[in-house]
C-alpha atoms as one frame of an Amber mdcrd trajectory, in Angstrom:
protein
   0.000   0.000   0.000   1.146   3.665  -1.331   2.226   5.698   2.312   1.583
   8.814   2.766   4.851  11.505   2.123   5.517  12.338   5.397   5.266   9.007
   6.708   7.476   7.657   3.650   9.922  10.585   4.618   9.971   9.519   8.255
  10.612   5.388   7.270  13.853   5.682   7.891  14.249   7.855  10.978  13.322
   4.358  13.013  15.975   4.814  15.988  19.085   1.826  15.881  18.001  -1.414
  17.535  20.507  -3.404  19.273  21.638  -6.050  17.527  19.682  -9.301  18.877
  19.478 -12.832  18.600  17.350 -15.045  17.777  15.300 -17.257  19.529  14.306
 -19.621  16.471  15.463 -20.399  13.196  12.764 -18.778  10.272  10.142 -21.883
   9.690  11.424 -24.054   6.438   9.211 -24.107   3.799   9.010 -27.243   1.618
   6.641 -26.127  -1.826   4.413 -29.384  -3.159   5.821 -30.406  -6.853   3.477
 -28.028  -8.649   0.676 -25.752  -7.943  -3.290 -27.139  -8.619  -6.681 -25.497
  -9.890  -8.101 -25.569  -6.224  -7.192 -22.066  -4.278  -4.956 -23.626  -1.479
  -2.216 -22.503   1.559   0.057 -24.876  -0.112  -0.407 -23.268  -3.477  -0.580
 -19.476  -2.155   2.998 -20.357   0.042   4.936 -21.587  -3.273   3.660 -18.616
  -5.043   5.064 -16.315  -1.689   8.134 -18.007  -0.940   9.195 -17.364  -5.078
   7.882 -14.018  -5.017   8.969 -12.482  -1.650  12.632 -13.523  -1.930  15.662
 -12.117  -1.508  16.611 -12.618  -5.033  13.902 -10.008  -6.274  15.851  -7.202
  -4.257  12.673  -6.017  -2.939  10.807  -5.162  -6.241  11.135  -2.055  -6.119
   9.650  -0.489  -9.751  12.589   0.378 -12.521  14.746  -2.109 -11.259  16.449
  -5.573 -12.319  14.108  -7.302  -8.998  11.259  -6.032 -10.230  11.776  -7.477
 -13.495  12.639 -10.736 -12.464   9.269 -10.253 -10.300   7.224  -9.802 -13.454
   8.732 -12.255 -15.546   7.708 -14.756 -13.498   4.266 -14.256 -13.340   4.446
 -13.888 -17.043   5.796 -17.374 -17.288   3.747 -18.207 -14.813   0.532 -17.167
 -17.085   2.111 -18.912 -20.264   1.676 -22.018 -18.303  -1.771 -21.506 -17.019
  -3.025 -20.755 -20.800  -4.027 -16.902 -19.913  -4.608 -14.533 -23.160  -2.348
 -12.083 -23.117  -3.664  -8.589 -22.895  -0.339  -6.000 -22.763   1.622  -4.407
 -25.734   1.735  -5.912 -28.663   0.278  -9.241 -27.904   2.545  -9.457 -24.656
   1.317 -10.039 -21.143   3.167  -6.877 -20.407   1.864  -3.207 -20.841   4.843
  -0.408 -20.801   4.400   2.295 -18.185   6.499   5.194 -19.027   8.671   5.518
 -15.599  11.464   8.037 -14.948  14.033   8.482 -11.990  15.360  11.478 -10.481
  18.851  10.708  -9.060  21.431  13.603  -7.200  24.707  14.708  -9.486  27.654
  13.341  -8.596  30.180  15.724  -7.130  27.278  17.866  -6.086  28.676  20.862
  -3.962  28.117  24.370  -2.184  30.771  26.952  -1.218  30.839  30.379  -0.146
  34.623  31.458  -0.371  37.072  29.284   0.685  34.453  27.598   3.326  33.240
  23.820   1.446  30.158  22.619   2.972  28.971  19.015   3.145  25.921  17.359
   1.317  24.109  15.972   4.238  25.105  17.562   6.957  25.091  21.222   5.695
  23.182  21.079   2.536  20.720  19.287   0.550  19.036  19.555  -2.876  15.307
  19.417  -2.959  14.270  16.964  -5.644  11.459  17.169  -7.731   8.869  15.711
  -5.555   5.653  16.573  -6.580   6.324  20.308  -6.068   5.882  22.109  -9.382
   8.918  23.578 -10.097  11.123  22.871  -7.857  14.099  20.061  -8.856  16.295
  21.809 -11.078  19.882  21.748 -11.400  21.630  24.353  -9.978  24.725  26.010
 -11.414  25.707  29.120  -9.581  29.039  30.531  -9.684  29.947  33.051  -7.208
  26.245  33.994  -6.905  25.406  36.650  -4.404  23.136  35.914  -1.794  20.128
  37.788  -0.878  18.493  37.694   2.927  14.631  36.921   1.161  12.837  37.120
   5.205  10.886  34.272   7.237   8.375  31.990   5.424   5.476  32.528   6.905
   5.839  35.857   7.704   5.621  39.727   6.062   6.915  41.321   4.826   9.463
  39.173   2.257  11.620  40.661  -0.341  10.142  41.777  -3.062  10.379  39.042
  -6.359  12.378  41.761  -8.260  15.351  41.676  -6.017  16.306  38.499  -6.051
  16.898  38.599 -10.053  20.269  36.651 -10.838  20.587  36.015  -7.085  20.343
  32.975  -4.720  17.700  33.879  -1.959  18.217  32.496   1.291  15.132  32.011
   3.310  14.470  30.924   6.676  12.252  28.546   7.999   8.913  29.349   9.922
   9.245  28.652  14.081   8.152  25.282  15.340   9.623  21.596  15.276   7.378
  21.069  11.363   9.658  23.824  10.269  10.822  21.440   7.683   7.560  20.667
   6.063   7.759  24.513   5.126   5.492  24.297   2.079   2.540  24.876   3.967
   2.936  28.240   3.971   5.637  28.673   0.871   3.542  26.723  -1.727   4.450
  26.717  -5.551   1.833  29.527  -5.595   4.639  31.391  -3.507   7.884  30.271
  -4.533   6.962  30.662  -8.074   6.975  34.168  -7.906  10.969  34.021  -6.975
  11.309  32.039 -10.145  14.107  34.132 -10.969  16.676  33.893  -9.017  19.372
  32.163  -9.419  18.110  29.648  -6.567  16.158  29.091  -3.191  17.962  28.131
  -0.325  16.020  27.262   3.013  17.710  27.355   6.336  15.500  24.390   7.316
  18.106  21.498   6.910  18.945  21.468  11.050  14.884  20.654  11.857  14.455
  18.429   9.150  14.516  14.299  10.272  16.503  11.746   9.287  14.239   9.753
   7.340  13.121  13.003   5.429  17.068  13.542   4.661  17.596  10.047   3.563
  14.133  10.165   1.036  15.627  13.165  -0.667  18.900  11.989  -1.070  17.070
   8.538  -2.776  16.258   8.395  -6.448  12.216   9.089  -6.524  10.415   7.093
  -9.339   7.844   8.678 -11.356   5.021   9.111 -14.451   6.924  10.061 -16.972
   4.228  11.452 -19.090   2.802  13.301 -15.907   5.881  14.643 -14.968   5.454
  18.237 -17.378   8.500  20.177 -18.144  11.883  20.478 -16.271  11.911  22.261
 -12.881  12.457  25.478 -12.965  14.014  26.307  -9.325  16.809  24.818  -7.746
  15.736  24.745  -4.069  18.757  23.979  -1.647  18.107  23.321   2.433  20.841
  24.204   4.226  21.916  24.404   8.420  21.899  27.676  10.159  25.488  27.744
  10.596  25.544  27.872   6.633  23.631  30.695   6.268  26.052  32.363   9.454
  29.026  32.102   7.156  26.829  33.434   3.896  25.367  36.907   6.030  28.657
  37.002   8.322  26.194  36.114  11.423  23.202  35.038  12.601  20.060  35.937
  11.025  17.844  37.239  13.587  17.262  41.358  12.854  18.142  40.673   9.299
  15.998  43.130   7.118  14.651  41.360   4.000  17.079  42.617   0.796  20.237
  42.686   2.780  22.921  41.328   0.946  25.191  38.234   1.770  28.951  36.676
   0.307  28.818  35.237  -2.635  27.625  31.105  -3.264  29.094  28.997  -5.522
  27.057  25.546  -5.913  27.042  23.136  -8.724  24.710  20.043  -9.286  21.832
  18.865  -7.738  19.191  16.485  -9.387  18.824  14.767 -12.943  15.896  13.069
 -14.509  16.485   9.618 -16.639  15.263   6.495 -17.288  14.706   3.566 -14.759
  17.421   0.833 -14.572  15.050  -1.618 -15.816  11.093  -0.465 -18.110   7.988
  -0.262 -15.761   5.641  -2.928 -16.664   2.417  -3.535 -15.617   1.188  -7.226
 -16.535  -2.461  -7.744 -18.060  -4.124 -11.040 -18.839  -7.772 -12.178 -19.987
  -9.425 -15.477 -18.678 -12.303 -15.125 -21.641 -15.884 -15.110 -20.615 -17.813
 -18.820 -21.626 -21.008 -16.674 -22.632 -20.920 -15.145 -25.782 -22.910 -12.437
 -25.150 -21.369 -11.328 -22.284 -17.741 -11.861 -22.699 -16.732  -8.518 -23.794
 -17.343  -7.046 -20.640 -14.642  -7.871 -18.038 -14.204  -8.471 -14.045 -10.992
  -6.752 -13.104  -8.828  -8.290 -10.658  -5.902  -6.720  -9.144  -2.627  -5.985
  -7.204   0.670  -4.371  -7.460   3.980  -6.023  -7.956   6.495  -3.572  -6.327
   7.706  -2.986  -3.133  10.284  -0.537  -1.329  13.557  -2.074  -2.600  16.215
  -1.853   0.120  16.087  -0.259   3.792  18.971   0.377   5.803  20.953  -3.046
   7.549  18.920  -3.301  10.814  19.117  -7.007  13.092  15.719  -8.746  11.451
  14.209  -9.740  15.297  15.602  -6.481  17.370  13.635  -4.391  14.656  10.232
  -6.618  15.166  10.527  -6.699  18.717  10.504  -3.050  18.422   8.141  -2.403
  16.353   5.247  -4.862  17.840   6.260  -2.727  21.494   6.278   1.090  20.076
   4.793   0.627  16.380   2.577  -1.616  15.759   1.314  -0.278  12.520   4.968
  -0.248  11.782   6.126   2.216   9.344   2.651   4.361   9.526   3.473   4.812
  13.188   6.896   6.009  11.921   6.698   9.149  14.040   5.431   7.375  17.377
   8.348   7.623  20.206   9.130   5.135  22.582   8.202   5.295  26.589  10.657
   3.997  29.530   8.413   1.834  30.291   8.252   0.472  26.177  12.208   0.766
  26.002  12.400  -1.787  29.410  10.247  -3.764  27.516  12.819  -3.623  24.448
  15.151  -4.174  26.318  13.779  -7.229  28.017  12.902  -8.999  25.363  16.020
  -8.849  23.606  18.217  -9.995  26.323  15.791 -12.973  26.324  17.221 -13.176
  22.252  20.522 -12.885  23.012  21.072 -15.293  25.712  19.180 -18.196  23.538
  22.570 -18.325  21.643  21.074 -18.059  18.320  22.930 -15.907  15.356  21.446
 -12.559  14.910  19.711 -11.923  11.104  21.077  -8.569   9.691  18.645  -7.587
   6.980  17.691  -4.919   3.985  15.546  -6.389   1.558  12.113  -5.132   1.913
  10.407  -8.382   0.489   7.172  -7.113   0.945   5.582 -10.473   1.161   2.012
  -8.974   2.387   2.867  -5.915   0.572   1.783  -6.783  -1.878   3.107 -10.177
  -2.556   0.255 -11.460  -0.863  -2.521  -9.672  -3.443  -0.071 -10.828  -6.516
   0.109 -14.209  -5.814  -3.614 -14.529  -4.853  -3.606 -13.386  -8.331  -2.276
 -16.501 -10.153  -3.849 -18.427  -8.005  -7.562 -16.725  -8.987  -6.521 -16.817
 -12.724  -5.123 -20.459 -12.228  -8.691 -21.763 -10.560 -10.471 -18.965 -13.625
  -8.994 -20.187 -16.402 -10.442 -23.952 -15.653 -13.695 -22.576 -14.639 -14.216
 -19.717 -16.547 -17.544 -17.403 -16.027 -19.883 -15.821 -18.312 -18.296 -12.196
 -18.427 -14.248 -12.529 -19.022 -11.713 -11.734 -16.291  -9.283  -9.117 -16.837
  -6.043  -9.309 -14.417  -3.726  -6.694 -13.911  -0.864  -6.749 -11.688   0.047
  -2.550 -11.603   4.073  -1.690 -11.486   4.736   1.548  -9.020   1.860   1.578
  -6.686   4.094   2.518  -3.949   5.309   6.108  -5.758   1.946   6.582  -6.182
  -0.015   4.221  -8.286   1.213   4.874 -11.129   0.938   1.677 -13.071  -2.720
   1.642 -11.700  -3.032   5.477 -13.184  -1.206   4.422 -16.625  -3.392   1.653
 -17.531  -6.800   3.506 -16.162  -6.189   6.009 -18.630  -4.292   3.883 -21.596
  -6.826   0.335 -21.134  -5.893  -2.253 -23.149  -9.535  -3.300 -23.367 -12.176
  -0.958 -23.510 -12.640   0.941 -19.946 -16.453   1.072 -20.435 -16.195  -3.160
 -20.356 -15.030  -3.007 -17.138 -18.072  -3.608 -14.873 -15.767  -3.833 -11.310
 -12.644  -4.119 -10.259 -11.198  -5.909  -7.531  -8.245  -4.795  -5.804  -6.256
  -7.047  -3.118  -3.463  -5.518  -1.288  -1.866  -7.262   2.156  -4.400  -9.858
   2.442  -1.848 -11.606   4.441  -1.987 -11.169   8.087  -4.983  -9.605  10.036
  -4.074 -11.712  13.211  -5.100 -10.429  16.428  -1.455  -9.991  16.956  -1.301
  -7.800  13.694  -4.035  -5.295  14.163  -7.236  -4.513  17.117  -9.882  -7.033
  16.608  -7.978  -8.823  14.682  -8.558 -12.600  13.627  -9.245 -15.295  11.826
 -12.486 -13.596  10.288 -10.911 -10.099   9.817 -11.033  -8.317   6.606 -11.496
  -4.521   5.631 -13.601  -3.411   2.934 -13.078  -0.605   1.551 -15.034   1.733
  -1.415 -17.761  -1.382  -2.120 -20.316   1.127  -1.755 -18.851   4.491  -3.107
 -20.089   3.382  -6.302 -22.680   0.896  -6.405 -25.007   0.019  -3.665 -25.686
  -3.254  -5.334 -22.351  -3.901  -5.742 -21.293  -3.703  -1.762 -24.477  -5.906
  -0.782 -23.044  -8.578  -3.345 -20.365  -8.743  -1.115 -21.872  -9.368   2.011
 -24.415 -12.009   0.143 -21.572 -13.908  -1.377 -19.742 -13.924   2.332 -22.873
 -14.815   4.154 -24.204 -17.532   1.177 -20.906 -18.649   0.886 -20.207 -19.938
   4.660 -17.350 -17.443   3.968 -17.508 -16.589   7.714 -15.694 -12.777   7.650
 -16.644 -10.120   9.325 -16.117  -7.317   7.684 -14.445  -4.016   9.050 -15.724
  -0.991   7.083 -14.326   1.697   9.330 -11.201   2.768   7.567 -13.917   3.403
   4.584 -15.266   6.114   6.368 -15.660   9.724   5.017 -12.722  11.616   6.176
 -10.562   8.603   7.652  -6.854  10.028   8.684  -5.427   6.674   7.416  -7.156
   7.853   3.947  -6.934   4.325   2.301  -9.421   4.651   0.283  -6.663   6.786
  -2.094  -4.055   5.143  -1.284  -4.074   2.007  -3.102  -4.929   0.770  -7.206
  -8.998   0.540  -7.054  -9.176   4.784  -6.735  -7.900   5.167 -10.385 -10.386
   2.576 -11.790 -12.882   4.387  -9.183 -12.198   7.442 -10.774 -13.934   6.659
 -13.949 -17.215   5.592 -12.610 -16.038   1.801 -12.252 -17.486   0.329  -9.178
 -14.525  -1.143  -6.396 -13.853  -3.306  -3.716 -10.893  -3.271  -1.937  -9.936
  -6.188   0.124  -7.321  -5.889   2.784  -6.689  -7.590   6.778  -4.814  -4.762
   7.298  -1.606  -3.002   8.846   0.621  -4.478  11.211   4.380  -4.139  12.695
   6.044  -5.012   9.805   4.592  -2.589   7.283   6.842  -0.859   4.987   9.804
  -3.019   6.837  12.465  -5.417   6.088  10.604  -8.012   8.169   7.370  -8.165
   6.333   8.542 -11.363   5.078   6.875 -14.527   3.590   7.098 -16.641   7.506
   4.645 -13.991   8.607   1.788 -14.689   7.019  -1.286 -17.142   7.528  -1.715
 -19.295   4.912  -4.881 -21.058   6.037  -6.401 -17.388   6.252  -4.818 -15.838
   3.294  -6.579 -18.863   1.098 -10.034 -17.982   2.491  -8.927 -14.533   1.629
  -8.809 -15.536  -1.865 -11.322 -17.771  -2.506 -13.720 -14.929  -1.512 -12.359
 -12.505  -3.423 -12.705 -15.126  -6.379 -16.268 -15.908  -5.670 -17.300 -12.504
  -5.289 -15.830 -11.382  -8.506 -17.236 -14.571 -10.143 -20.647 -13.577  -8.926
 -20.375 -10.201 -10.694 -19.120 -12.129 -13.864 -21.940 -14.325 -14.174 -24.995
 -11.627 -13.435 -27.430 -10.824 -16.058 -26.597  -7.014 -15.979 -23.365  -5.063
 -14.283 -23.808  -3.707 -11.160 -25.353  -0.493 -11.072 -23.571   2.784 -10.334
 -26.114   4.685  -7.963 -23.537   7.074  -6.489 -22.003  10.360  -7.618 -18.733
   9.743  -9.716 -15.554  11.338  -9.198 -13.732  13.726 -11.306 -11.254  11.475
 -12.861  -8.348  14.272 -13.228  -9.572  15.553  -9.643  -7.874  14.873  -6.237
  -9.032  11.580  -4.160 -10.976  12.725  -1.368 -12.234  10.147   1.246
């Protein structure tokens, strides 16, 4: 599931862990000989263990993993007997990605005083701000004192022409998160200068520092024209050596030493294309099979995290975060830390080697929705239903669903055919341990009734009719919910366009967004009940006489998701 930005910035600022032991080896996992039409644990495991391993690097989109990910559910569909439904008469459908990366040998100066990327300075990359991300190229630039965002008055656009303009941050410990009051409505209007620096850089977290410094994936084709401003954050002792001093009585306009600072951030390709895979189970009634069921999930995760000891990091996170990286900013208590503490010395004195780890696997995220995939198109493709079935497993869902948004707007069937999609993302877990009122009948629906009315009490029928035996958990659907879920996962760019959506889901849990959400997590038993309803629900839309009718206001497909 896509995080929010401030959470994703914060990932990383997770405090160090003491290295730990552990207290038993990870379970073994013995796959049968070969998977079998019947939705099964056995099955759904095989599937995980391939998919969530080390040697896909954590999947993260535009890179060799991923594309080892893909290619194996693309042989994987070759050997089910799946119509392709991609480029070209591929199972794979191109999604134009780019990366922004920094510029080696990126620097700042101001005379014969070098500062350090990092620790004194950092280049703002393009990251969803317009305009800001360009490459910076000053040479013995004079500075210019621009005032504190936030407050009035600033100096005025036409003295900064030519110049860099050194800002400083509002008061407060957000100071960092300075756009809320110096928006690209604001900043544009300094577009001439020579560059923006912010004296932000000393307030700003880790895990903020680290996100900027990473390469950021993105639409291509959304991505407009280069970035216009070079925006720098630097430390206060920085901007001491640029005015001679500290800042405070600084009038805006006064004049500081001249910068010299060369590089910052380039946009290119992607190690490896973006690919979103797309297959057709075709519909056994003629009349009907031109309209299609959608099924789907996304194939990438976060890549690599920092080296952290596998069980230290869990312990910690089940004590002080138990919704793991969406609790990113949650501190621990003494009490908590004793706790720690406690339970790691139990670790280490069991004698066991300690598990460094940095592969985000992401085996519920969202290796658990891709592999229920297969094993919905495996079970589909033997028991096909009147209307066809359309899966698509979306690339880049975690940068912000873009391989959803790419083939929403570029279908490679018809979008009117599509009569409801069904997303699955970390249908994994959901164990009492994982999440409050957790279980083995825990799932979350979200958007089933945004849409279509009809369309959420199908849900509920099939699960009660069905001896399904959920309980469903509708309140992260609610109008207005913080966690804001509804947008942040594939089904809201299908959604969008007036396509009625289900998301299925048993939720968060410690090892969200973390190098330990790893295949020997998950319940299998559950996760196959997980997937057999998903598969009867969407065969039950498949085989009605009519689609499900849209009853509910639709959104504005190039507006903003609002829950």
């Amino acid at each position: 599931m896509r995080m929010p930005l401030v959470a994703l910035a914060l990932l990383s600022a997770l405090p160090a862990v003491p290295a730990a032991q552990t207290a038993t080896a990870a379970p073994r996992h013995r796959p049968p000989a070969a998977t079998s039409t019947a939705i099964t644990a056995a099955d759904l495991m095989t599937r995980l263990y391939i998919f969530a391993d080390d040697s896909m690097q954590g999947r993260e989109a535009g890179t060799p993993g991923h594309a080892r990910a893909v290619e194996y559910i693309a042989r994987e569909l070759i050997r089910l007997g799946l119509q392709p439904a991609g480029d070209s008469g591929t199972f794979f459908q191109t999604v134009p990605l780019e990366v922004t990366r920094l510029v080696d040998g990126t620097t700042l100066r101001v005379g014969d005083s070098a500062f350090a990327l990092r620790r004194d300075f950092l280049v703002v990359p393009a990251i969803g701000l317009p305009d800001v991300g360009a490459l910076i190229a000053a040479e013995a630039v004079p500075a210019i004192y621009g005032g504190k965002l936030g407050e009035s008055p600033l100096v005025a656009p036409d003295a900064v022409a030519g110049k860099l303009v050194v800002f400083q941050a509002p008061d407060g410990p957000n100071a960092w998160q300075f756009w809320s009051v110096f928006g690209p409505a604001q900043y544009a209007r300094y577009a001439g200068a020579a560059g923006i620096l912010v004296v932000s850089l000393d307030r700003t977290p880790d895990g903020a520092v680290n996100f900027f410094l990473s390469p950021q994936v993105r639409l291509a084709a959304a991505a407009g024209p280069d970035p216009r401003i070079a925006m720098v954050l630097v430390t206060p002792a920085v901007a001491e050596v640029i005015f001679g001093g500290p800042l405070a009585g600084l009038l805006p306009g006064t004049e500081g030493r001249a910068v010299t600072a060369r590089g910052g951030v380039l946009r290119g390709p992607p190690e490896a294309p973006g690919r979103n895979v797309v297959a057709i189970v075709p519909g056994s009634d003629p009349a009907l099979r031109g309209q299609y069921v959608a099924f789907g999930a996304h194939t990438d995760h976060e890549g690599f995290g920092r080296p952290v000891d596998h069980d230290s990091l869990r312990i910690f996170n089940r004590i002080v975060r138990p919704a793991g990286a969406d609790d990113a900013g949650r501190q621990a208590t003494p009490a908590q830390l004793d706790s720690v503490r406690a339970r790691l010395d139990r670790l280490r004195r069991s004698g066991a080697p300690a598990r460094p780890d940095s592969i985000m696997n992401g085996a519920d995220d969202d290796g658990s929705g891709s592999m229920a995939l297969l094993e919905i198109a495996e079970h589909m493709v033997r028991n096909p239903a009147r209307r066809s079935a359309l899966f698509v497993w979306h690339v880049a869902e975690e940068q912000g669903l873009y391989g959803a948004q790419w083939f929403s707007d570029y279908p490679t069937v018809p979008r009117d055919s599509i009569v409801a999609q069904f997303n699955m993302d970390m249908i994994g877990r959901g164990r009492a341990e994982d999440i409050t009122n957790g279980g083995p009948g825990y799932i979350q629906l979200i958007g089933s009734r945004r849409l279509s009315t009809e369309l959420g009490d199908l849900v509920e029928r099939v699960n009660r009719d069905g001896g399904h035996g959920f309980t469903f958990d509708y309140q992260y659907d609610a109008p207005g919910h913080p966690a804001q879920y509804y947008c942040r996962s594939d089904h809201y760019m299908y959604a969008r366009y007036g396509i009625p959506v289900t998301f299925f889901s048993t939720g968060g849990h410690p090892d969200y967004h973390m190098v330990t959400d790893e295949p020997q997590y998950i319940d299998y038993p559950k996760y196959a009940r997980v997937t057999s309803l998903i598969m009867e629900v969407g065969r039950a839309v498949a085989n009605l006489d009519r689609p499900p009718l849209v009853d509910q206001p639709r959104p504005d497909p190039q507006g903003r998701c609002r829950q």
